[in-house]
Amino acid sequence: MIDLTGKVALVTGGSRGIGLAIAQQLYAAGAHVAIVARDEERALKAAEGLKGKGRAIAVKADVSDAAQAEQAVERVERELGPVDILVNNAGFTRDGVLARMSEEDWDAVMDTNLKGAFTMMKYVSREMMRRRSGRIINITSVVGMRGNRGQANYAASKAGLIGLTKAAAKELASRNVLVNAVAPGFIETDLTRDLTPQAREAQLSRIPLGRLGQPAEVAAAVLFLASDLASYITGHVLVVDGGMIA
Ligand code: NDP
């Protein structure tokens, strides 16, 4: 049984999809949870949906903006205490073929998916290092490991996140701050809902388990990495993809 009683968890993009499932599972394990997202109303609704012993708050912030990310961390520390578990989950796609991809689409995806994670890690890790304890879990993607047509920006951001995870794992290990990544495959969320039936079929045919993953199945991997069970794991990328890239 995983027990995170009293721990403070910050989940970016915790208002829906995979992030919401992560927030729910960390909360159910006893953590106090801060949900960081741009749409405040949805984040509030998600936080209000967490009912139990712990505290849950919603913090409006765009993680691609360093000043907003820093303020979000300050607010969480003020209201819940220093962060024990940081989950960098906020991310999105803006697909297009490389030759026609705009600089704006490149920057937007990199700024949230990669720079957003870097900024959050920078501000959260200071207190973690001082306290000689902490867990950071970055949500990357199998696309960052294998690439994908039409997703040069997204694949680069997710591959970058793996490099960031490994560098930070080495840098922070002496302070007992463990940094890992979870790489989901094809998970049923808003992000994948708009695929054409043909694209969905094509993806399904590549998944040995024969079905899409559920957000809760990704969250379970995060919960494990956040727990005492994972005390000797750092710099690892845990793939949760139904066997897709095996
Ligand atoms: P969703 O689109 O369902 O949710 C994304 C979440 O991130 C929302 O809560 C959104 O809230 C938040 N968010 C987006 N941009 C920002 C920002 N700049 N600042 C703060 N919050 C932000 O996505 P998923 O749940 O599907 O994906 C979650 C993560 O998992 C992403 O990093 C994604 O790349 C990754 N992933 C998903 C896969 C899948 O198949 N679904 C597969 C592999 C990886 P708001 O809009 O209010 O800001």
Short mmCIF file of C-alpha atoms and ligand atoms in Angstrom, two decimals:
data_model
loop_
_atom_site.label_atom_id
_atom_site.label_comp_id
_atom_site.label_asym_id
_atom_site.label_seq_id
_atom_site.Cartn_x
_atom_site.Cartn_y
_atom_site.Cartn_z
CA MET A 1 0.00 0.00 0.00
CA ILE A 2 1.48 3.34 -1.03
CA ASP A 3 1.25 5.97 1.67
CA LEU A 4 2.00 9.62 0.84
CA THR A 5 0.27 11.08 3.89
CA GLY A 6 1.27 14.70 4.46
CA LYS A 7 3.40 14.98 1.32
CA VAL A 8 2.85 18.00 -0.92
CA ALA A 9 2.42 17.24 -4.62
CA LEU A 10 2.31 19.78 -7.45
CA VAL A 11 0.84 18.52 -10.72
CA THR A 12 1.00 20.77 -13.78
CA GLY A 13 -1.90 20.21 -16.15
CA GLY A 14 -3.71 18.39 -13.35
CA SER A 15 -7.13 19.65 -14.39
CA ARG A 16 -7.95 16.95 -16.95
CA GLY A 17 -6.71 13.86 -18.76
CA ILE A 18 -3.59 12.15 -17.47
CA GLY A 19 -2.76 14.99 -15.06
CA LEU A 20 -6.15 14.74 -13.37
CA ALA A 21 -5.73 10.98 -12.91
CA ILE A 22 -2.28 11.65 -11.39
CA ALA A 23 -3.71 14.28 -9.03
CA GLN A 24 -6.48 11.87 -8.00
CA GLN A 25 -4.12 8.98 -7.27
CA LEU A 26 -1.58 11.08 -5.34
CA TYR A 27 -4.44 12.58 -3.33
CA ALA A 28 -5.98 9.16 -2.64
CA ALA A 29 -2.58 8.04 -1.32
CA GLY A 30 -2.70 10.86 1.24
CA ALA A 31 -0.87 13.76 -0.42
CA HIS A 32 -1.93 17.39 -0.40
CA VAL A 33 -2.27 18.32 -4.06
CA ALA A 34 -1.84 21.55 -6.04
CA ILE A 35 -3.28 21.54 -9.55
CA VAL A 36 -1.59 24.07 -11.85
CA ALA A 37 -3.26 24.96 -15.17
CA ARG A 38 -4.26 27.96 -17.29
CA ASP A 39 -8.04 27.50 -17.10
CA GLU A 40 -8.71 28.40 -13.46
CA GLU A 41 -12.34 27.32 -13.42
CA ARG A 42 -11.55 23.82 -14.64
CA ALA A 43 -8.62 23.53 -12.22
CA LEU A 44 -10.87 24.61 -9.35
CA LYS A 45 -13.47 22.04 -10.31
CA ALA A 46 -10.78 19.35 -10.41
CA ALA A 47 -9.42 20.37 -6.99
CA GLU A 48 -12.95 20.46 -5.52
CA GLY A 49 -13.51 16.96 -6.84
CA LEU A 50 -10.71 15.69 -4.59
CA LYS A 51 -12.51 14.83 -1.38
CA GLY A 52 -10.77 13.33 1.61
CA LYS A 53 -8.34 14.16 4.36
CA GLY A 54 -5.74 16.09 2.38
CA ARG A 55 -5.87 19.64 1.06
CA ALA A 56 -6.29 20.37 -2.65
CA ILE A 57 -5.82 23.75 -4.31
CA ALA A 58 -6.00 25.10 -7.84
CA VAL A 59 -3.35 27.52 -9.07
CA LYS A 60 -3.80 29.43 -12.30
CA ALA A 61 -0.53 29.62 -14.23
CA ASP A 62 0.85 29.18 -17.72
CA VAL A 63 4.03 27.16 -17.21
CA SER A 64 5.52 28.46 -20.45
CA ASP A 65 5.89 31.84 -18.70
CA ALA A 66 8.78 31.64 -16.21
CA ALA A 67 7.41 34.41 -13.99
CA GLN A 68 4.02 32.68 -13.70
CA ALA A 69 5.70 29.34 -12.98
CA GLU A 70 7.78 30.90 -10.20
CA GLN A 71 4.72 32.58 -8.69
CA ALA A 72 2.82 29.28 -8.83
CA VAL A 73 5.56 27.51 -6.89
CA GLU A 74 5.67 30.34 -4.32
CA ARG A 75 1.90 30.13 -3.83
CA VAL A 76 1.94 26.35 -3.40
CA GLU A 77 4.77 26.59 -0.86
CA ARG A 78 2.91 29.34 1.02
CA GLU A 79 -0.43 27.49 1.10
CA LEU A 80 0.56 23.83 1.34
CA GLY A 81 4.25 23.86 2.31
CA PRO A 82 7.42 22.88 0.43
CA VAL A 83 6.83 20.59 -2.56
CA ASP A 84 7.80 16.93 -2.04
CA ILE A 85 6.57 15.65 -5.41
CA LEU A 86 6.62 17.62 -8.67
CA VAL A 87 4.88 16.14 -11.71
CA ASN A 88 5.55 18.01 -14.94
CA ASN A 89 2.60 16.84 -16.99
CA ALA A 90 1.40 20.00 -18.79
CA GLY A 91 1.85 19.54 -22.49
CA PHE A 92 0.18 19.79 -25.85
CA THR A 93 0.66 19.13 -29.55
CA ARG A 94 0.60 21.47 -32.52
CA ASP A 95 1.25 19.10 -35.41
CA GLY A 96 2.38 19.86 -38.93
CA VAL A 97 4.90 18.70 -41.48
CA LEU A 98 8.40 19.97 -40.85
CA ALA A 99 8.72 21.97 -44.08
CA ARG A 100 5.60 23.96 -43.26
CA MET A 101 5.88 24.18 -39.47
CA SER A 102 5.84 27.78 -38.30
CA GLU A 103 8.37 29.15 -35.86
CA GLU A 104 5.43 30.03 -33.63
CA ASP A 105 4.23 26.40 -33.51
CA TRP A 106 7.75 25.21 -32.77
CA ASP A 107 8.23 27.73 -29.96
CA ALA A 108 4.79 27.24 -28.41
CA VAL A 109 5.27 23.48 -28.01
CA MET A 110 8.85 23.79 -26.77
CA ASP A 111 7.93 26.58 -24.34
CA THR A 112 5.26 24.57 -22.53
CA ASN A 113 6.46 20.99 -22.89
CA LEU A 114 10.19 21.51 -22.29
CA LYS A 115 10.90 24.99 -20.93
CA GLY A 116 7.87 24.77 -18.64
CA ALA A 117 9.26 21.61 -17.04
CA PHE A 118 12.74 23.15 -16.72
CA THR A 119 11.36 26.26 -15.02
CA MET A 120 9.21 24.30 -12.58
CA MET A 121 12.16 22.04 -11.73
CA LYS A 122 14.42 25.04 -11.21
CA TYR A 123 12.11 26.66 -8.65
CA VAL A 124 10.91 23.50 -6.91
CA SER A 125 14.32 21.82 -6.65
CA ARG A 126 15.85 24.61 -4.54
CA GLU A 127 13.75 23.72 -1.52
CA MET A 128 14.03 19.98 -2.29
CA MET A 129 17.84 20.23 -2.25
CA ARG A 130 17.80 22.20 0.99
CA ARG A 131 15.57 19.54 2.57
CA ARG A 132 17.55 16.71 0.96
CA SER A 133 14.41 14.99 -0.26
CA GLY A 134 12.16 15.12 -3.30
CA ARG A 135 10.71 13.40 -6.32
CA ILE A 136 10.38 14.88 -9.78
CA ILE A 137 8.46 13.01 -12.47
CA ASN A 138 8.34 14.33 -16.03
CA ILE A 139 5.66 13.11 -18.43
CA THR A 140 7.38 12.55 -21.75
CA SER A 141 6.07 10.34 -24.59
CA VAL A 142 7.08 7.35 -26.69
CA VAL A 143 7.14 9.93 -29.50
CA GLY A 144 10.19 11.45 -27.79
CA MET A 145 11.92 8.07 -28.03
CA ARG A 146 10.84 6.96 -31.50
CA GLY A 147 9.84 10.16 -33.32
CA ASN A 148 6.65 10.56 -35.32
CA ARG A 149 5.76 12.07 -38.69
CA GLY A 150 4.18 15.50 -38.38
CA GLN A 151 5.34 15.97 -34.80
CA ALA A 152 8.88 17.40 -35.10
CA ASN A 153 8.20 20.03 -32.42
CA TYR A 154 6.43 17.62 -30.05
CA ALA A 155 9.00 14.83 -30.52
CA ALA A 156 11.88 17.25 -29.93
CA SER A 157 10.23 18.63 -26.79
CA LYS A 158 9.62 15.14 -25.40
CA ALA A 159 13.13 13.91 -26.28
CA GLY A 160 14.46 17.05 -24.62
CA LEU A 161 12.48 16.19 -21.53
CA ILE A 162 14.28 12.83 -21.35
CA GLY A 163 17.67 14.59 -21.54
CA LEU A 164 16.53 17.07 -18.90
CA THR A 165 15.37 14.20 -16.66
CA LYS A 166 18.70 12.36 -16.90
CA ALA A 167 20.85 15.48 -16.40
CA ALA A 168 18.79 16.56 -13.39
CA ALA A 169 18.84 13.02 -11.96
CA LYS A 170 22.65 13.10 -11.96
CA GLU A 171 22.84 16.64 -10.66
CA LEU A 172 20.35 16.22 -7.82
CA ALA A 173 21.16 12.66 -6.72
CA SER A 174 23.63 13.75 -4.03
CA ARG A 175 20.77 15.70 -2.39
CA ASN A 176 18.44 12.69 -2.47
CA VAL A 177 16.18 14.27 -5.10
CA LEU A 178 15.11 11.53 -7.53
CA VAL A 179 14.16 12.50 -11.07
CA ASN A 180 12.40 10.14 -13.48
CA ALA A 181 10.21 10.25 -16.56
CA VAL A 182 7.09 8.36 -17.58
CA ALA A 183 6.57 7.82 -21.31
CA PRO A 184 2.96 7.06 -22.19
CA GLY A 185 2.00 5.52 -25.52
CA PHE A 186 -1.49 6.17 -26.83
CA ILE A 187 -3.81 7.20 -24.00
CA GLU A 188 -7.51 8.06 -24.18
CA THR A 189 -7.72 11.83 -23.40
CA ASP A 190 -8.74 15.12 -25.06
CA LEU A 191 -5.33 15.09 -26.76
CA THR A 192 -6.11 11.92 -28.73
CA ARG A 193 -9.89 12.24 -29.01
CA ASP A 194 -9.88 14.15 -32.31
CA LEU A 195 -7.99 11.54 -34.33
CA THR A 196 -9.72 10.27 -37.47
CA PRO A 197 -11.03 6.67 -37.24
CA GLN A 198 -8.31 5.65 -39.73
CA ALA A 199 -5.52 7.22 -37.65
CA ARG A 200 -6.94 5.58 -34.52
CA GLU A 201 -7.04 2.17 -36.23
CA ALA A 202 -3.48 2.60 -37.46
CA GLN A 203 -2.31 3.36 -33.91
CA LEU A 204 -4.29 0.45 -32.44
CA SER A 205 -2.71 -2.01 -34.84
CA ARG A 206 0.69 -1.14 -33.36
CA ILE A 207 -0.30 -1.83 -29.74
CA PRO A 208 0.27 -5.47 -28.68
CA LEU A 209 -2.26 -5.18 -25.83
CA GLY A 210 -4.81 -4.23 -28.50
CA ARG A 211 -6.34 -1.19 -26.83
CA LEU A 212 -5.66 2.42 -25.90
CA GLY A 213 -4.35 3.12 -22.42
CA GLN A 214 -6.35 4.87 -19.72
CA PRO A 215 -5.10 7.94 -17.78
CA ALA A 216 -5.26 5.94 -14.54
CA GLU A 217 -2.75 3.43 -15.97
CA VAL A 218 -0.22 6.22 -16.50
CA ALA A 219 -1.00 7.69 -13.09
CA ALA A 220 -0.21 4.35 -11.43
CA ALA A 221 3.35 4.53 -12.80
CA VAL A 222 3.71 8.08 -11.46
CA LEU A 223 2.38 7.00 -8.06
CA PHE A 224 4.98 4.24 -7.93
CA LEU A 225 7.84 6.60 -8.83
CA ALA A 226 6.63 9.08 -6.20
CA SER A 227 6.57 6.40 -3.50
CA ASP A 228 9.10 4.79 -1.17
CA LEU A 229 8.93 1.69 -3.40
CA ALA A 230 11.03 3.61 -5.97
CA SER A 231 13.75 4.79 -3.56
CA TYR A 232 16.61 3.41 -5.72
CA ILE A 233 15.31 4.53 -9.12
CA THR A 234 16.52 7.76 -10.69
CA GLY A 235 17.19 8.90 -14.25
CA HIS A 236 14.80 6.24 -15.55
CA VAL A 237 12.19 6.43 -18.31
CA LEU A 238 9.22 4.18 -17.49
CA VAL A 239 7.30 3.35 -20.66
CA VAL A 240 3.52 2.83 -20.27
CA ASP A 241 2.38 1.94 -23.78
CA GLY A 242 0.75 -1.51 -23.91
CA GLY A 243 3.91 -2.86 -25.56
CA MET A 244 3.87 -0.38 -28.47
CA ILE A 245 7.64 0.25 -28.67
CA ALA A 246 8.78 -3.11 -27.32
P1 NDP B 1 -4.83 17.03 -22.09
O1 NDP B 1 -4.86 17.93 -23.28
O2 NDP B 1 -6.00 16.18 -21.78
O3 NDP B 1 -4.48 17.92 -20.78
C1 NDP B 1 -3.41 18.81 -20.76
C2 NDP B 1 -3.33 19.51 -19.43
O4 NDP B 1 -2.21 20.40 -19.45
C3 NDP B 1 -4.55 20.33 -19.11
O5 NDP B 1 -4.80 20.29 -17.72
C4 NDP B 1 -4.11 21.75 -19.52
O6 NDP B 1 -4.87 22.72 -18.80
C5 NDP B 1 -2.64 21.72 -19.11
N1 NDP B 1 -1.79 22.67 -19.82
C6 NDP B 1 -1.53 22.72 -21.17
N2 NDP B 1 -0.70 23.73 -21.44
C7 NDP B 1 -0.40 24.33 -20.25
C8 NDP B 1 0.41 25.43 -19.89
N3 NDP B 1 1.10 26.14 -20.78
N4 NDP B 1 0.49 25.77 -18.58
C9 NDP B 1 -0.20 25.08 -17.65
N5 NDP B 1 -0.98 24.03 -17.94
C10 NDP B 1 -1.08 23.65 -19.22
O7 NDP B 1 -3.51 16.16 -22.28
P2 NDP B 1 -3.16 14.67 -21.82
O8 NDP B 1 -3.72 14.39 -20.49
O9 NDP B 1 -3.45 13.75 -22.94
O10 NDP B 1 -1.58 14.76 -21.74
C11 NDP B 1 -0.88 15.04 -20.54
C12 NDP B 1 0.61 14.87 -20.79
O11 NDP B 1 0.85 13.53 -21.25
C13 NDP B 1 1.14 15.79 -21.89
O12 NDP B 1 2.44 16.23 -21.52
C14 NDP B 1 1.20 14.90 -23.10
O13 NDP B 1 2.17 15.32 -24.02
C15 NDP B 1 1.57 13.57 -22.46
N6 NDP B 1 1.23 12.42 -23.28
C16 NDP B 1 -0.07 12.15 -23.62
C17 NDP B 1 -0.36 11.04 -24.42
C18 NDP B 1 -1.75 10.69 -24.82
O14 NDP B 1 -1.91 9.74 -25.61
N7 NDP B 1 -2.79 11.38 -24.37
C19 NDP B 1 0.71 10.15 -24.89
C20 NDP B 1 2.03 10.52 -24.47
C21 NDP B 1 2.25 11.62 -23.69
P3 NDP B 1 -5.16 24.21 -19.38
O15 NDP B 1 -5.52 24.04 -20.84
O16 NDP B 1 -6.24 24.74 -18.53
O17 NDP B 1 -3.89 24.96 -19.18
#
